[in-house]
Amino acid sequence: MTEESMIQHLYDQIDRLISMQSTMLTIVGVLFTLIIAVFAFFQWRINNRDQEVIIKSAKEELLSNLIQNYNLLGINENQHKLEQNIEENEKEFKNIKDTLHNLNNKQRELELRIKVNELSIKQYLVIEKDIMDNAEHFKEVNNKKRETLLSIIFDFGEDELLGELKKPLAEKLFHIVMVHSKEKMSYRDFIKKYSNEQEKERSF
């Protein structure tokens, strides 16, 4: 074998060794990477489980501390009682408000009634004064002023809205006229007479 052939043979051997070494290193690198990846995966699983356990334990411990140190259950119970009290107070306030509204309505009705009564009394006094001013003429037969006043008295007593209030006043006015009149009649005949006259007027 010549010297050149030996050198070439050595080069070939060296190339094969380098190729084998590279292959081995690649295989070892892949295996090492796989081992590291598997280790990292299990480590990650273990860490996640540990974190869940730690978080759960921390929550339970925190809740326990809140209940023990700050009476958390008592706060919830008090909150429930407070909500009940608020609801009851709201109902009571609504009842009071409704009562006040009814009282205000009654007060307005009473004030209106008083004003109407005042007007009725004033009207009564005006008619009474007119009667007294003309009392001397009622001794005449068929006195027109007397008949006019009797008609006014009848209308006064037959007020559709205030009949119950005005009827006694109208009867009193009628008797005042009768005291000074020559022509007498009963209150019943008076009502009957002027009722018939009103019906005749309506028929026309």
Tab-separated table of C-alpha atoms in Angstrom:
chain	number	residue	atom	x	y	z
A	1	MET	CA	0.000	0.000	0.000
A	2	THR	CA	1.400	3.324	-0.964
A	3	GLU	CA	1.734	6.252	1.378
A	4	GLU	CA	-1.007	8.165	-0.427
A	5	SER	CA	-3.398	5.223	-0.089
A	6	MET	CA	-2.721	5.018	3.631
A	7	ILE	CA	-3.320	8.717	4.069
A	8	GLN	CA	-6.577	8.491	2.112
A	9	HIS	CA	-7.634	5.487	4.193
A	10	LEU	CA	-6.950	7.443	7.393
A	11	TYR	CA	-8.997	10.358	6.089
A	12	ASP	CA	-11.862	7.999	5.308
A	13	GLN	CA	-11.692	6.533	8.811
A	14	ILE	CA	-11.622	9.982	10.342
A	15	ASP	CA	-14.684	11.041	8.255
A	16	ARG	CA	-16.608	7.939	9.379
A	17	LEU	CA	-15.708	8.607	13.001
A	18	ILE	CA	-16.775	12.234	12.679
A	19	SER	CA	-20.042	11.151	11.009
A	20	MET	CA	-20.728	8.564	13.728
A	21	GLN	CA	-19.895	11.104	16.423
A	22	SER	CA	-22.215	13.647	14.871
A	23	THR	CA	-24.980	11.057	14.646
A	24	MET	CA	-24.458	10.000	18.238
A	25	LEU	CA	-24.467	13.620	19.398
A	26	THR	CA	-27.667	14.264	17.474
A	27	ILE	CA	-29.341	11.192	18.992
A	28	VAL	CA	-28.122	12.116	22.456
A	29	GLY	CA	-29.332	15.697	21.935
A	30	VAL	CA	-32.778	14.505	20.845
A	31	LEU	CA	-33.036	12.103	23.786
A	32	PHE	CA	-31.868	14.806	26.165
A	33	THR	CA	-34.436	17.216	24.729
A	34	LEU	CA	-37.195	14.613	25.092
A	35	ILE	CA	-36.163	13.913	28.672
A	36	ILE	CA	-36.141	17.608	29.482
A	37	ALA	CA	-39.552	18.075	27.777
A	38	VAL	CA	-41.099	15.153	29.694
A	39	PHE	CA	-39.602	16.436	32.952
A	40	ALA	CA	-40.859	19.949	32.269
A	41	PHE	CA	-44.368	18.640	31.461
A	42	PHE	CA	-44.646	16.663	34.702
A	43	GLN	CA	-43.158	19.527	36.636
A	44	TRP	CA	-45.769	21.859	35.121
A	45	ARG	CA	-48.585	19.436	36.054
A	46	ILE	CA	-47.245	19.141	39.573
A	47	ASN	CA	-46.902	22.917	39.878
A	48	ASN	CA	-50.486	23.493	38.616
A	49	ARG	CA	-51.897	20.991	41.080
A	50	ASP	CA	-49.857	22.514	43.860
A	51	GLN	CA	-51.101	25.996	42.907
A	52	GLU	CA	-54.743	24.845	42.897
A	53	VAL	CA	-54.267	23.219	46.289
A	54	ILE	CA	-52.494	26.311	47.629
A	55	ILE	CA	-55.172	28.691	46.256
A	56	LYS	CA	-57.992	26.537	47.621
A	57	SER	CA	-56.312	26.315	51.013
A	58	ALA	CA	-55.706	30.066	51.020
A	59	LYS	CA	-59.385	30.765	50.205
A	60	GLU	CA	-60.592	28.452	52.933
A	61	GLU	CA	-58.181	29.979	55.432
A	62	LEU	CA	-59.179	33.519	54.421
A	63	LEU	CA	-62.894	32.732	54.739
A	64	SER	CA	-62.291	31.070	58.097
A	65	ASN	CA	-60.361	34.119	59.337
A	66	LEU	CA	-63.111	36.488	58.149
A	67	ILE	CA	-65.788	34.446	59.894
A	68	GLN	CA	-63.791	34.199	63.126
A	69	ASN	CA	-62.337	37.710	63.265
A	70	TYR	CA	-65.060	39.798	61.632
A	71	ASN	CA	-68.215	37.775	62.356
A	72	LEU	CA	-69.013	37.473	58.670
A	73	LEU	CA	-72.025	35.242	59.292
A	74	GLY	CA	-73.336	37.785	61.760
A	75	ILE	CA	-72.939	40.519	59.170
A	76	ASN	CA	-74.974	38.527	56.668
A	77	GLU	CA	-77.654	37.893	59.284
A	78	ASN	CA	-77.716	41.567	60.257
A	79	GLN	CA	-77.931	42.547	56.604
A	80	HIS	CA	-80.963	40.281	56.194
A	81	LYS	CA	-82.595	41.833	59.272
A	82	LEU	CA	-81.775	45.296	57.965
A	83	GLU	CA	-83.391	44.515	54.619
A	84	GLN	CA	-86.489	43.251	56.435
A	85	ASN	CA	-86.630	46.423	58.549
A	86	ILE	CA	-86.263	48.582	55.449
A	87	GLU	CA	-89.091	46.710	53.736
A	88	GLU	CA	-91.337	47.040	56.807
A	89	ASN	CA	-90.505	50.743	57.116
A	90	GLU	CA	-91.311	51.288	53.451
A	91	LYS	CA	-94.710	49.606	53.928
A	92	GLU	CA	-95.390	51.684	57.038
A	93	PHE	CA	-94.305	54.858	55.224
A	94	LYS	CA	-96.652	54.013	52.349
A	95	ASN	CA	-99.533	53.504	54.807
A	96	ILE	CA	-98.746	56.832	56.488
A	97	LYS	CA	-98.533	58.515	53.094
A	98	ASP	CA	-101.908	57.065	52.073
A	99	THR	CA	-103.418	58.174	55.383
A	100	LEU	CA	-102.065	61.695	54.927
A	101	HIS	CA	-103.419	61.766	51.386
A	102	ASN	CA	-106.879	60.750	52.644
A	103	LEU	CA	-106.696	63.334	55.429
A	104	ASN	CA	-105.727	66.030	52.940
A	105	ASN	CA	-108.672	65.070	50.743
A	106	LYS	CA	-111.019	65.174	53.737
A	107	GLN	CA	-109.566	68.518	54.776
A	108	ARG	CA	-110.176	69.950	51.299
A	109	GLU	CA	-113.721	68.559	51.324
A	110	LEU	CA	-114.315	70.069	54.765
A	111	GLU	CA	-112.922	73.450	53.697
A	112	LEU	CA	-115.155	73.386	50.615
A	113	ARG	CA	-118.124	72.426	52.756
A	114	ILE	CA	-117.428	75.293	55.142
A	115	LYS	CA	-117.211	77.778	52.260
A	116	VAL	CA	-120.449	76.470	50.789
A	117	ASN	CA	-122.121	76.714	54.190
A	118	GLU	CA	-120.888	80.280	54.555
A	119	LEU	CA	-122.327	81.154	51.151
A	120	SER	CA	-125.599	79.468	52.090
A	121	ILE	CA	-125.826	81.441	55.335
A	122	LYS	CA	-125.065	84.676	53.475
A	123	GLN	CA	-127.759	83.825	50.946
A	124	TYR	CA	-130.172	83.060	53.795
A	125	LEU	CA	-129.419	86.423	55.451
A	126	VAL	CA	-129.976	88.294	52.189
A	127	ILE	CA	-133.389	86.629	51.718
A	128	GLU	CA	-134.286	87.213	55.380
A	129	LYS	CA	-133.386	90.916	55.055
A	130	ASP	CA	-135.484	91.197	51.921
A	131	ILE	CA	-138.401	89.590	53.796
A	132	MET	CA	-138.098	92.002	56.705
A	133	ASP	CA	-137.795	95.000	54.407
A	134	ASN	CA	-141.058	94.051	52.704
A	135	ALA	CA	-142.919	92.608	55.711
A	136	GLU	CA	-145.400	95.503	55.881
A	137	HIS	CA	-146.645	94.787	52.355
A	138	PHE	CA	-147.337	91.081	53.031
A	139	LYS	CA	-150.643	92.066	54.697
A	140	GLU	CA	-151.923	92.922	51.234
A	141	VAL	CA	-153.768	90.171	49.367
A	142	ASN	CA	-151.961	88.783	46.306
A	143	ASN	CA	-148.799	90.693	47.080
A	144	LYS	CA	-146.389	90.158	44.177
A	145	LYS	CA	-143.251	90.696	46.274
A	146	ARG	CA	-144.440	88.051	48.718
A	147	GLU	CA	-145.011	85.572	45.885
A	148	THR	CA	-141.575	86.348	44.452
A	149	LEU	CA	-139.913	85.783	47.817
A	150	LEU	CA	-141.783	82.500	48.329
A	151	SER	CA	-140.540	81.335	44.932
A	152	ILE	CA	-136.983	82.318	45.888
A	153	ILE	CA	-137.344	80.481	49.216
A	154	PHE	CA	-138.570	77.356	47.418
A	155	ASP	CA	-135.615	77.415	45.008
A	156	PHE	CA	-133.271	78.010	47.920
A	157	GLY	CA	-134.544	74.927	49.753
A	158	GLU	CA	-134.642	72.697	46.669
A	159	ASP	CA	-130.942	73.080	45.841
A	160	GLU	CA	-129.898	69.752	44.290
A	161	LEU	CA	-126.424	69.809	45.858
A	162	LEU	CA	-127.219	71.356	49.245
A	163	GLY	CA	-130.844	70.428	49.785
A	164	GLU	CA	-130.232	68.754	53.141
A	165	LEU	CA	-128.503	71.877	54.423
A	166	LYS	CA	-130.847	74.465	52.954
A	167	LYS	CA	-134.223	72.815	53.557
A	168	PRO	CA	-134.346	73.732	57.300
A	169	LEU	CA	-133.257	77.283	56.465
A	170	ALA	CA	-135.862	77.545	53.725
A	171	GLU	CA	-138.560	76.343	56.110
A	172	LYS	CA	-137.533	78.973	58.642
A	173	LEU	CA	-137.673	81.692	55.970
A	174	PHE	CA	-141.123	80.469	54.938
A	175	HIS	CA	-142.418	80.744	58.510
A	176	ILE	CA	-141.020	84.284	58.805
A	177	VAL	CA	-143.011	85.246	55.698
A	178	MET	CA	-146.134	83.569	57.110
A	179	VAL	CA	-145.810	85.487	60.385
A	180	HIS	CA	-146.093	88.769	58.485
A	181	SER	CA	-148.540	87.593	55.812
A	182	LYS	CA	-152.293	88.006	55.765
A	183	GLU	CA	-152.653	84.986	53.487
A	184	LYS	CA	-151.617	81.833	55.348
A	185	MET	CA	-150.660	78.370	54.119
A	186	SER	CA	-148.918	75.330	55.521
A	187	TYR	CA	-145.370	74.463	54.614
A	188	ARG	CA	-146.588	71.271	52.932
A	189	ASP	CA	-149.030	73.209	50.742
A	190	PHE	CA	-146.239	75.684	49.966
A	191	ILE	CA	-143.929	72.882	48.718
A	192	LYS	CA	-146.729	71.264	46.737
A	193	LYS	CA	-147.785	74.537	45.113
A	194	TYR	CA	-144.352	75.598	43.923
A	195	SER	CA	-143.399	72.080	42.886
A	196	ASN	CA	-146.410	72.003	40.588
A	197	GLU	CA	-145.530	75.434	39.229
A	198	GLN	CA	-141.988	74.276	38.438
A	199	GLU	CA	-143.291	71.176	36.674
A	200	LYS	CA	-145.597	73.383	34.557
A	201	GLU	CA	-142.678	75.631	33.641
A	202	ARG	CA	-140.561	72.627	32.617
A	203	SER	CA	-143.365	71.233	30.470
A	204	PHE	CA	-143.390	74.469	28.488
